[in-house]
PDB file of C-alpha atoms and ligand atoms in Angstrom:
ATOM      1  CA  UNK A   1      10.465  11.825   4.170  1.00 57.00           C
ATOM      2  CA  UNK A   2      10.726   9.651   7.323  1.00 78.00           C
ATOM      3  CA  UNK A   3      11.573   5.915   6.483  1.00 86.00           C
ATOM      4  CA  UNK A   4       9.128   4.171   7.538  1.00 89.00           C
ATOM      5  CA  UNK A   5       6.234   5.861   5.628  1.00 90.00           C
ATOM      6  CA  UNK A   6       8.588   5.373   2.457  1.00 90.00           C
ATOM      7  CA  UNK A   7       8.466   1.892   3.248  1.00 92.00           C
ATOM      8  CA  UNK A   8       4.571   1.663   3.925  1.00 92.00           C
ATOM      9  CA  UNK A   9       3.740   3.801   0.830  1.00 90.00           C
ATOM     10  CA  UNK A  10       5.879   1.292  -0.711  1.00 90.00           C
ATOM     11  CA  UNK A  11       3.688  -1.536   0.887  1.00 92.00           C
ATOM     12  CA  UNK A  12       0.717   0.144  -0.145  1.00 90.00           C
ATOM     13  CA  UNK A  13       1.874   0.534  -3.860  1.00 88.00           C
ATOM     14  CA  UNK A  14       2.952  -2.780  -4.210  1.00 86.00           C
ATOM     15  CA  UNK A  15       4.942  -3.465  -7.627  1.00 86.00           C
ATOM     16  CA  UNK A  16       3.034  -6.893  -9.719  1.00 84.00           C
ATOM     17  CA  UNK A  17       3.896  -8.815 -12.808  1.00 83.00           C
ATOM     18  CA  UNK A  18       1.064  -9.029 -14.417  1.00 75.00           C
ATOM     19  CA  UNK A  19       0.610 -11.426 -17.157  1.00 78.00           C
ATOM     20  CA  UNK A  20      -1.516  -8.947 -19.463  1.00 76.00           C
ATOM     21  CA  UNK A  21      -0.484  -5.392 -18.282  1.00 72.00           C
ATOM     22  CA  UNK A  22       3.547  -6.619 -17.559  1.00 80.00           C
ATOM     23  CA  UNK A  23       5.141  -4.726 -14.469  1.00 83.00           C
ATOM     24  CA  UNK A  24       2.253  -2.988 -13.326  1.00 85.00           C
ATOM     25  CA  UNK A  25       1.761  -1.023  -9.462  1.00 86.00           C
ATOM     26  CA  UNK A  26      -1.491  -1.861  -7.581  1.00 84.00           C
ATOM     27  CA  UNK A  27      -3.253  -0.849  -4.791  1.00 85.00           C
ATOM     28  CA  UNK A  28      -3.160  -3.012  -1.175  1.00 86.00           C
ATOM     29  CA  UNK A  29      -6.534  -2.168   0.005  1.00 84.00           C
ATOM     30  CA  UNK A  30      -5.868  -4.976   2.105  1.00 87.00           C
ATOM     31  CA  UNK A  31      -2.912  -4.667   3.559  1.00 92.00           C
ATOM     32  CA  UNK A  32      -2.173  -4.830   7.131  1.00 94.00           C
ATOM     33  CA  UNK A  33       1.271  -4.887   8.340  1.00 96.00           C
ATOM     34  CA  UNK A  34       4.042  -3.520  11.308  1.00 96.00           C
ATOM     35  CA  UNK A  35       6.221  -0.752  11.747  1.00 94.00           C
ATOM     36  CA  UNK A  36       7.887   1.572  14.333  1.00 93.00           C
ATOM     37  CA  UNK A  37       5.733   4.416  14.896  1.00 91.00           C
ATOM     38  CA  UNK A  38       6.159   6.724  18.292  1.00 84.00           C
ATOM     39  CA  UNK A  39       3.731   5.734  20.710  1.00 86.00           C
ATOM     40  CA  UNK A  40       2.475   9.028  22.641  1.00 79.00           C
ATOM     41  CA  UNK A  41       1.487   6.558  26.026  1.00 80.00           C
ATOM     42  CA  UNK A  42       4.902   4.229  26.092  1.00 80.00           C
ATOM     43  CA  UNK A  43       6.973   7.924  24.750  1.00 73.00           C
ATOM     44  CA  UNK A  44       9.053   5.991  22.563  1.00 77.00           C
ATOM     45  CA  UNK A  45       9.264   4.562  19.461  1.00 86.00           C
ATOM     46  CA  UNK A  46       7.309   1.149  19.243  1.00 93.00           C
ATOM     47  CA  UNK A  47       6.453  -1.584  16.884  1.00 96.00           C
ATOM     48  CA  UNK A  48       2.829  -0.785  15.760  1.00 96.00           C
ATOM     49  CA  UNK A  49       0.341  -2.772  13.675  1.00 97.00           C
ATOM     50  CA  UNK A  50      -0.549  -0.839  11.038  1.00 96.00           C
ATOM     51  CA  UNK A  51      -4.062  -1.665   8.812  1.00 95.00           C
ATOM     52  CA  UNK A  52      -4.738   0.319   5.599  1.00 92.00           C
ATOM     53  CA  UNK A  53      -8.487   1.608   6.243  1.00 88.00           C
ATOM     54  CA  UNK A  54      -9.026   3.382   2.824  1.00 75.00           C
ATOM     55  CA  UNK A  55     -11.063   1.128   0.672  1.00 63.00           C
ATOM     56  CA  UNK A  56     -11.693   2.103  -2.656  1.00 62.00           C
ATOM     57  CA  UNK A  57     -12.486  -0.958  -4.940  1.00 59.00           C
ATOM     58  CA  UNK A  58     -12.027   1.520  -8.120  1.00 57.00           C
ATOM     59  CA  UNK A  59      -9.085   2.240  -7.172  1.00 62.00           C
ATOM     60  CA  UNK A  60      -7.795  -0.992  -6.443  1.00 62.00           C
ATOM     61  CA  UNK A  61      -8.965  -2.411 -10.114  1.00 68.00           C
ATOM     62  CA  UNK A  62      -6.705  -0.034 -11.616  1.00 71.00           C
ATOM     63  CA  UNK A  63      -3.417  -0.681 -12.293  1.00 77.00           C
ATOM     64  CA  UNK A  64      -0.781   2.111 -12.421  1.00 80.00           C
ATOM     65  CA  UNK A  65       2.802   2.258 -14.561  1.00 81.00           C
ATOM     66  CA  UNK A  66       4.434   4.345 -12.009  1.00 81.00           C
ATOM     67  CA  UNK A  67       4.758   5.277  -8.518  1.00 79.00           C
ATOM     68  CA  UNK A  68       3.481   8.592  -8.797  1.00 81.00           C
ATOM     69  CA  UNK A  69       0.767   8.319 -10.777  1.00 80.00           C
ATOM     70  CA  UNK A  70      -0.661   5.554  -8.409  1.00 78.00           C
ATOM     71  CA  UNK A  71      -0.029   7.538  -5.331  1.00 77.00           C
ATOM     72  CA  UNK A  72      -1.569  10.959  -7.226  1.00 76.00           C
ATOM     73  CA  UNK A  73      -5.013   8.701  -7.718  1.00 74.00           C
ATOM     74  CA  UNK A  74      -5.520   7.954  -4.178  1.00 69.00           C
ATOM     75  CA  UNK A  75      -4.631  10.649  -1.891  1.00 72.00           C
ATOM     76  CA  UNK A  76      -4.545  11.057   1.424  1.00 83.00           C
ATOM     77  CA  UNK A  77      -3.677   7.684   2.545  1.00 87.00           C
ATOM     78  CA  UNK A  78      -5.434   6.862   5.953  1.00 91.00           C
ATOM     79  CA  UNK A  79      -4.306   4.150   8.511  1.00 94.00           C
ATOM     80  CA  UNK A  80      -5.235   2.345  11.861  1.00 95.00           C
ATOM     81  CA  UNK A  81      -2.093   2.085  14.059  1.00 96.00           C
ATOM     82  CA  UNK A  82      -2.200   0.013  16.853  1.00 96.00           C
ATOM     83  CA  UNK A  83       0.844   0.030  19.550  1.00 95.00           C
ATOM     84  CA  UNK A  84       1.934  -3.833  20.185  1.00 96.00           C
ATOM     85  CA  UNK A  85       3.154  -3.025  24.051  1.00 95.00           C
ATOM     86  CA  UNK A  86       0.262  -0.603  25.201  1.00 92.00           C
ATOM     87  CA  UNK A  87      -2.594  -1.190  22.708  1.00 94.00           C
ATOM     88  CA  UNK A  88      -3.881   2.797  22.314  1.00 92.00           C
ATOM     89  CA  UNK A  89      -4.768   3.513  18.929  1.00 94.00           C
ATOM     90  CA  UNK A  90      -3.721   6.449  16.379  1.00 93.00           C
ATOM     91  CA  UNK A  91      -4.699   7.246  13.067  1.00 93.00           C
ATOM     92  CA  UNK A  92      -2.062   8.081  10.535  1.00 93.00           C
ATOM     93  CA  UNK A  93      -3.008  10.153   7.358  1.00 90.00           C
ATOM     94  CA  UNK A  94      -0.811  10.912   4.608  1.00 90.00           C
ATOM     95  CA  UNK A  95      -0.860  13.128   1.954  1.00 85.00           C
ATOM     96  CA  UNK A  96       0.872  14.599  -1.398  1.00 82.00           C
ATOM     97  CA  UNK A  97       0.753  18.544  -1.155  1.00 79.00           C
ATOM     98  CA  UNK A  98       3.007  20.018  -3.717  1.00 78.00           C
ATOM     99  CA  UNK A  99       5.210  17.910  -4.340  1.00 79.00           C
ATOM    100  CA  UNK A 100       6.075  16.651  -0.971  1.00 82.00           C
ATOM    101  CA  UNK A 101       4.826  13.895   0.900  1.00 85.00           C
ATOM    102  CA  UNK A 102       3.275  14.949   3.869  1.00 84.00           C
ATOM    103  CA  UNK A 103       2.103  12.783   7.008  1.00 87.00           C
ATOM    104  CA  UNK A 104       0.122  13.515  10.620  1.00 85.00           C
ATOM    105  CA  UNK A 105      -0.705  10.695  13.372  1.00 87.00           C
ATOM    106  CA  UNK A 106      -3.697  11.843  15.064  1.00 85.00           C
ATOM    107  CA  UNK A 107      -3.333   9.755  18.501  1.00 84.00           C
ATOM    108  CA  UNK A 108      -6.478   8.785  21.024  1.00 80.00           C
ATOM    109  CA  UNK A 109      -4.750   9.609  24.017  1.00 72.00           C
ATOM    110  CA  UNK A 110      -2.888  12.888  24.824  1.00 63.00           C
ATOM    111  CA  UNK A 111       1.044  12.919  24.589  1.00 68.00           C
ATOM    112  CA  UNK A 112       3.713  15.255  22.832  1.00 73.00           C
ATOM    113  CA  UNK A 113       6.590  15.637  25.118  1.00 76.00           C
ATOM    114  CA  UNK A 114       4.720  15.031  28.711  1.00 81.00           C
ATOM    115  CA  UNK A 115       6.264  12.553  30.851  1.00 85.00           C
ATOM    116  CA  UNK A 116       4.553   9.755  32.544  1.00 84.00           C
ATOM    117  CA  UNK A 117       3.968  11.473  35.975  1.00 90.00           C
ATOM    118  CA  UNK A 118       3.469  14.726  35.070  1.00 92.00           C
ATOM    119  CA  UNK A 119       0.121  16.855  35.856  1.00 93.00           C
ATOM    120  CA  UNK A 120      -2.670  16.128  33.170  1.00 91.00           C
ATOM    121  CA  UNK A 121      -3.126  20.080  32.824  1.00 93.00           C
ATOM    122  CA  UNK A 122       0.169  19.767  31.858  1.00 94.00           C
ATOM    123  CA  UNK A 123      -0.288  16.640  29.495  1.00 91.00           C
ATOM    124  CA  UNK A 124      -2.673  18.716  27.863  1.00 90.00           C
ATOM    125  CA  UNK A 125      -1.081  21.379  27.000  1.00 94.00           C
ATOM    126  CA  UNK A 126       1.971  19.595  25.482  1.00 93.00           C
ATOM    127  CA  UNK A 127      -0.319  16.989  23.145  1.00 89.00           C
ATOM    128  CA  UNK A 128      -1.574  20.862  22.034  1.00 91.00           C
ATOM    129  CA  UNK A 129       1.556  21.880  21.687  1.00 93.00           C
ATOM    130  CA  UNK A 130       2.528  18.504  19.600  1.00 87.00           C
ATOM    131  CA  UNK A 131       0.071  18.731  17.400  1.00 84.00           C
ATOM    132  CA  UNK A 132      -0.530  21.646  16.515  1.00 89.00           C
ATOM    133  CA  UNK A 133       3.719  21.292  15.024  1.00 87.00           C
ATOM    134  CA  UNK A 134       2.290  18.830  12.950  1.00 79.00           C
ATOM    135  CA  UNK A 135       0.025  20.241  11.137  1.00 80.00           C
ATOM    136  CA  UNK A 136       3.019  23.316  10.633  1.00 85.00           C
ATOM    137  CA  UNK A 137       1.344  25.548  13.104  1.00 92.00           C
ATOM    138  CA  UNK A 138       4.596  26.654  14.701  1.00 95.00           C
ATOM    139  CA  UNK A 139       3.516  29.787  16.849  1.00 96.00           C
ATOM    140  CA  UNK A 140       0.513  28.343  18.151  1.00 96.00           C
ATOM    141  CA  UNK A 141       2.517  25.528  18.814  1.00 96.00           C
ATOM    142  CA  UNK A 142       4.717  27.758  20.859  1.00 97.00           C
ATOM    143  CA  UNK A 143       1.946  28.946  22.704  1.00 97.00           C
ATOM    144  CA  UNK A 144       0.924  26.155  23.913  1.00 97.00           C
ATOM    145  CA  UNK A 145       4.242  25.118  25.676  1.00 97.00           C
ATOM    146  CA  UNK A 146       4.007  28.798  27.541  1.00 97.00           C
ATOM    147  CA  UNK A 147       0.556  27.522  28.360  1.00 97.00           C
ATOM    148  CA  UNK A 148       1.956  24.122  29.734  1.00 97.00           C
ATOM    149  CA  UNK A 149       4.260  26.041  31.876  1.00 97.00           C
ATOM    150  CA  UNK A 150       2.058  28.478  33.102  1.00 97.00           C
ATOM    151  CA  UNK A 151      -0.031  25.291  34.185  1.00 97.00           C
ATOM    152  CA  UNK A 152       3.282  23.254  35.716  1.00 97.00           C
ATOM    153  CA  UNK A 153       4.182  26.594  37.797  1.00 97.00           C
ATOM    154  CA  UNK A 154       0.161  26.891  39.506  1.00 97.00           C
ATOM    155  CA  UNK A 155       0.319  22.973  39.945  1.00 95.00           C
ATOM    156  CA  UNK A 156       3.544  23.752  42.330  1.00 95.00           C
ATOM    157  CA  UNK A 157       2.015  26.326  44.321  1.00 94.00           C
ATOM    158  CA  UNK A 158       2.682  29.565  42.317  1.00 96.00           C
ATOM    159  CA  UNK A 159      -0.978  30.197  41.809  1.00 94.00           C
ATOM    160  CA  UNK A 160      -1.238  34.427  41.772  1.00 94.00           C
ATOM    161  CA  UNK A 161      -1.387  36.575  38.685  1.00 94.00           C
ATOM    162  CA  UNK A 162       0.095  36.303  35.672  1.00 95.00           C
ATOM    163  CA  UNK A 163       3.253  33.509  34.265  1.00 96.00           C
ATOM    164  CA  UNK A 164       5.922  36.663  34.434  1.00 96.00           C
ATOM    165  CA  UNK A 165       4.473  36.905  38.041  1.00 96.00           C
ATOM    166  CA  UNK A 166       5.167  33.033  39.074  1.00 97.00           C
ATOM    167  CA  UNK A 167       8.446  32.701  37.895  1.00 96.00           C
ATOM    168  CA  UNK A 168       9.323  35.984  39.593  1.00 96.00           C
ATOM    169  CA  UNK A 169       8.375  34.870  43.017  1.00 95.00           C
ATOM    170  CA  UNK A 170      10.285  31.028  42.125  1.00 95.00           C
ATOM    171  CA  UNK A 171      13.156  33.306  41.558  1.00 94.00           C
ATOM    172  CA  UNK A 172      12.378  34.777  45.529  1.00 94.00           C
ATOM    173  CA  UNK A 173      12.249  31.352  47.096  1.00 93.00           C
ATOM    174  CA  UNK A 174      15.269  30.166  45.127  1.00 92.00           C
ATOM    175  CA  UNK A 175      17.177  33.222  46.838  1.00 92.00           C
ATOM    176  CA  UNK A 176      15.305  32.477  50.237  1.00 92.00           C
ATOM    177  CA  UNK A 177      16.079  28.993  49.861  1.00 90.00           C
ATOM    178  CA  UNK A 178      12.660  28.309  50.862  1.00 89.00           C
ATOM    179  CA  UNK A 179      11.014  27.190  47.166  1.00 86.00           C
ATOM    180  CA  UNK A 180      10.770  23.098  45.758  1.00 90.00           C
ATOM    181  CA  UNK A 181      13.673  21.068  45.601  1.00 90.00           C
ATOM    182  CA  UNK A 182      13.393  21.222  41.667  1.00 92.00           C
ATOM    183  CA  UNK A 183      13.672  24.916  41.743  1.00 90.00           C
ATOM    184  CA  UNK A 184      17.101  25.076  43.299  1.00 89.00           C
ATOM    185  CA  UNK A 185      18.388  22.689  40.502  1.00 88.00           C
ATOM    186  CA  UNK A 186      16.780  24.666  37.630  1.00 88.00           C
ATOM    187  CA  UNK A 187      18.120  27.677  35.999  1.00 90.00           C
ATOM    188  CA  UNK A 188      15.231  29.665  35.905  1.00 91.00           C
ATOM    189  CA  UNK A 189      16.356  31.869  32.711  1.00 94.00           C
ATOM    190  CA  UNK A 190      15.146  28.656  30.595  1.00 95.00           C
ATOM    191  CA  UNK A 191      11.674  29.104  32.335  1.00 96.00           C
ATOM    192  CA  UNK A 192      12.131  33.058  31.515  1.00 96.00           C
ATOM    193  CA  UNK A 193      12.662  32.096  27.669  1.00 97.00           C
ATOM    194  CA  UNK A 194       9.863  29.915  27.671  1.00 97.00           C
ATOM    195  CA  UNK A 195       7.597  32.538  28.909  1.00 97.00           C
ATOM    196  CA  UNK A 196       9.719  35.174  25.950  1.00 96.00           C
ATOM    197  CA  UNK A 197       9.200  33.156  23.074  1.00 96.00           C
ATOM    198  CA  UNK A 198       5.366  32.075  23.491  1.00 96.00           C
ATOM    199  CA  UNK A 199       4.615  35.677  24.208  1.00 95.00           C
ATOM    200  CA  UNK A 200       6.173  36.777  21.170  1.00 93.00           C
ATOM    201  CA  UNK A 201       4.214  33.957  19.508  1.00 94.00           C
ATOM    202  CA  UNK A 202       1.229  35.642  20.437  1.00 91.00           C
ATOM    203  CA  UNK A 203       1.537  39.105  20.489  1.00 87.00           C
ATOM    204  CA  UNK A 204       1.574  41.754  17.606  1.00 85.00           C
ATOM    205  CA  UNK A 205       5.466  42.329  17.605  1.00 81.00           C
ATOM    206  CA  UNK A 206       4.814  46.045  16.299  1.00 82.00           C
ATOM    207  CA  UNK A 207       2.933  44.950  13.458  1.00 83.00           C
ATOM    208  CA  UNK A 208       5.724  42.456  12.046  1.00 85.00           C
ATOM    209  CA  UNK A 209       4.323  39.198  11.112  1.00 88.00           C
ATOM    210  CA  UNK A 210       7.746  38.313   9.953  1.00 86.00           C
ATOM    211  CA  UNK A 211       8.784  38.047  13.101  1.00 86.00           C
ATOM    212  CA  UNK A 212       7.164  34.615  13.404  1.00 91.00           C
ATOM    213  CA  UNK A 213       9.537  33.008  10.928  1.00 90.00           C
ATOM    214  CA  UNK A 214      12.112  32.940  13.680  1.00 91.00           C
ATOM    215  CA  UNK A 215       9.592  30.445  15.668  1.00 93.00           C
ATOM    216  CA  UNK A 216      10.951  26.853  13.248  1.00 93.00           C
ATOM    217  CA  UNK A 217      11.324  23.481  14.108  1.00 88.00           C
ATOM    218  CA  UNK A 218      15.021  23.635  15.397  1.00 92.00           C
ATOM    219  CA  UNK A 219      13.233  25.686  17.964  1.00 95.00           C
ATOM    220  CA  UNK A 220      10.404  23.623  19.309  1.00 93.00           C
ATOM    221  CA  UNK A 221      12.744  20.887  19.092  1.00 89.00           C
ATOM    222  CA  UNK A 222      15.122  22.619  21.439  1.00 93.00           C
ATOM    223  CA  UNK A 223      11.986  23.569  23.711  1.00 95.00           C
ATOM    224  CA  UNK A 224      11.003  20.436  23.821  1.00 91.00           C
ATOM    225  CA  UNK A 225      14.113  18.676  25.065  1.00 90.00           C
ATOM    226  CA  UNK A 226      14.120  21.780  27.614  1.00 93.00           C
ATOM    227  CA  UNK A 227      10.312  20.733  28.941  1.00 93.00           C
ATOM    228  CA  UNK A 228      11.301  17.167  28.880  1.00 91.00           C
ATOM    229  CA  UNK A 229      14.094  17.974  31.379  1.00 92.00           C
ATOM    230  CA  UNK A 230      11.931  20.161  33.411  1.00 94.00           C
ATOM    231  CA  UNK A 231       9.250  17.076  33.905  1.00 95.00           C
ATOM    232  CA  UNK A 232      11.874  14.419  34.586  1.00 93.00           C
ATOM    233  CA  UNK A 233      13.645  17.050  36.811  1.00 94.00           C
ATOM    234  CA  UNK A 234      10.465  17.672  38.789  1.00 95.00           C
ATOM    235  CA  UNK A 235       8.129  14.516  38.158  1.00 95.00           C
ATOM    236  CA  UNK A 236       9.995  11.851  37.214  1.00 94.00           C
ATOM    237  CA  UNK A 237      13.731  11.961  39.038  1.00 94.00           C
ATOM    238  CA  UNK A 238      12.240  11.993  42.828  1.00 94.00           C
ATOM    239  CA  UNK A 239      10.341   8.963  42.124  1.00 94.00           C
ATOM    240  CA  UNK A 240      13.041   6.932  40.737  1.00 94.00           C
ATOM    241  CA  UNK A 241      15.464   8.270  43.784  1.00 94.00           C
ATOM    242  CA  UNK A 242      12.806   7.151  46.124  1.00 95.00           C
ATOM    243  CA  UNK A 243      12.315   3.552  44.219  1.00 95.00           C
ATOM    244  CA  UNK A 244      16.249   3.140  43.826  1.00 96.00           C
ATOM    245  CA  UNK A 245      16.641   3.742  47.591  1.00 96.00           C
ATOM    246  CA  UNK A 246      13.615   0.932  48.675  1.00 95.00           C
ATOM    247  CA  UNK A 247      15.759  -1.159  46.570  1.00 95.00           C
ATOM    248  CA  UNK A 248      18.825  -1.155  48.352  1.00 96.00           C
ATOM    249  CA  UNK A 249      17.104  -0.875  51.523  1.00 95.00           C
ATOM    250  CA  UNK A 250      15.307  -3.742  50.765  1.00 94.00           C
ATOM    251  CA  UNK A 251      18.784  -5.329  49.733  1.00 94.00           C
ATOM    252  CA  UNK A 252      20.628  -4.438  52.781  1.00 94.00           C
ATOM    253  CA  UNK A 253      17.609  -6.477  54.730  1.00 93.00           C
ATOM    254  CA  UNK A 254      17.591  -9.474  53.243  1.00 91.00           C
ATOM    255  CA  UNK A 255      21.497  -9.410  53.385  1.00 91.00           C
ATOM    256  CA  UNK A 256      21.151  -8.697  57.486  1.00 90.00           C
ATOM    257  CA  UNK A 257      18.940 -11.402  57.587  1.00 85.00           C
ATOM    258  CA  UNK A 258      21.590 -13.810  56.142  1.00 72.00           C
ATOM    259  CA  UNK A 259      24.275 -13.178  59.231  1.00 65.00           C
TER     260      UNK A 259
HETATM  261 ZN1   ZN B 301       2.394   2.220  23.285  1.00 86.58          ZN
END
């Protein structure tokens, strides 16, 4: 279980000496508090102010011996999060399901792995893609990243037929030298497995659901950290070149100035 919902179901839950009952849990209807939470507008992990919206006054005249049997009561869990730096809002929820604790942060604005430039086509189909993984959903989730792809390559110009299509004719211009800047710096095989693996997510695979087991975390992970590259490669690093460059231009006039 991550941390920091250990620590807020421990918040929650919080452990009394009562004078009648003797070490007793109770329930924090009222607690509000702050923890680290990722933030899916700053993309990073951020102090959050978190507010526990589940009031139930019978629950919180009870008082429990253990842990578990408090937590068992008075599932799911449901919270206001609040970013400190940005302000957007998200709604965490969590849950007991057999025997493991289980939690989801439904957020108000899109995110998963989209960076802050990138296409909102795009945005959308990665904050798909994001949650859909947390809810377990791991081939849908995969087929929303081909999706997001299939969107980046049409927002750069490769608008005709299908994604297999697009990243054929990239794969032209790359020869011809004659394609984006990006697509010289890319390798586009990991565009190629992209487009593999959410097909297969999709598609019958000869009648072998089984198949689908291969699509885990360890993988969207990995094709996340791939996409992430791809955005910062094609939306993100030109802008900070061109910013870095006013910089020093900027520098090298005030310094001429000076003589
Ligand atoms: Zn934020």
């Amino acid at each position: 279980m991550n941390e920091n919902i250990d620590k807020l179901i421990h918040e929650t839950f919080e452990k009394t000496n009562d004078p009648v009952n003797g070490k007793k849990i109770r329930y924090n209807s009222d607690l509000i508090t702050e923890n680290e939470f990722y933030c899916n507008n700053c993309l990073d992990d951020r102090k959050m102010k978190v507010i526990n919206v589940k009031m139930r006054e019978d629950i919180n005249r009870n008082m429990y011996n253990t842990f578990e049997e408090a937590f068992q009561r008075n599932l799911p869990l449901v919270y206001e999060l609040e970013c400190l730096q940005c302000k957007s809002k998200a709604c965490l929820i969590v849950q007991k399901m057999n025997n493991e604790i289980k939690d989801i942060v439904l957020y108000e604005k899109s995110g998963g792995c989209a960076s802050k430039n990138s296409p909102d086509g795009v945005k959308y189909y990665l904050n798909e893609a994001k949650l859909s993984k947390q809810i377990g959903a791991k081939s849908a989730s995969m087929a929303m990243y081909r999706a997001a792809l299939d969107f980046l390559l049409f927002e750069q110009g490769y608008t005709q037929g299908m994604l297999g299509n697009k990243i054929k004719k990239l794969e032209e211009d790359r020869e011809n030298n004659c394609g984006p800047k990006w697509a010289m710096e890319i390798e586009p095989q990991f565009l190629e497995a992209i487009k593999d693996i959410g097909n297969s997510s999709i598609h019958p695979n000869d009648g072998n659901i089984k198949n689908q087991e291969e699509i885990d975390e360890n993988l969207l992970n990995l094709v996340d950290i791939v996409f992430s590259e791809l955005l910062d490669k094609i939306y993100e690093q030109p802008i900070r070149s061109k910013n870095n460059l006013e910089l020093l231009k900027n520098k090298i006039s005030l310094l001429n100035k000076k003589e």
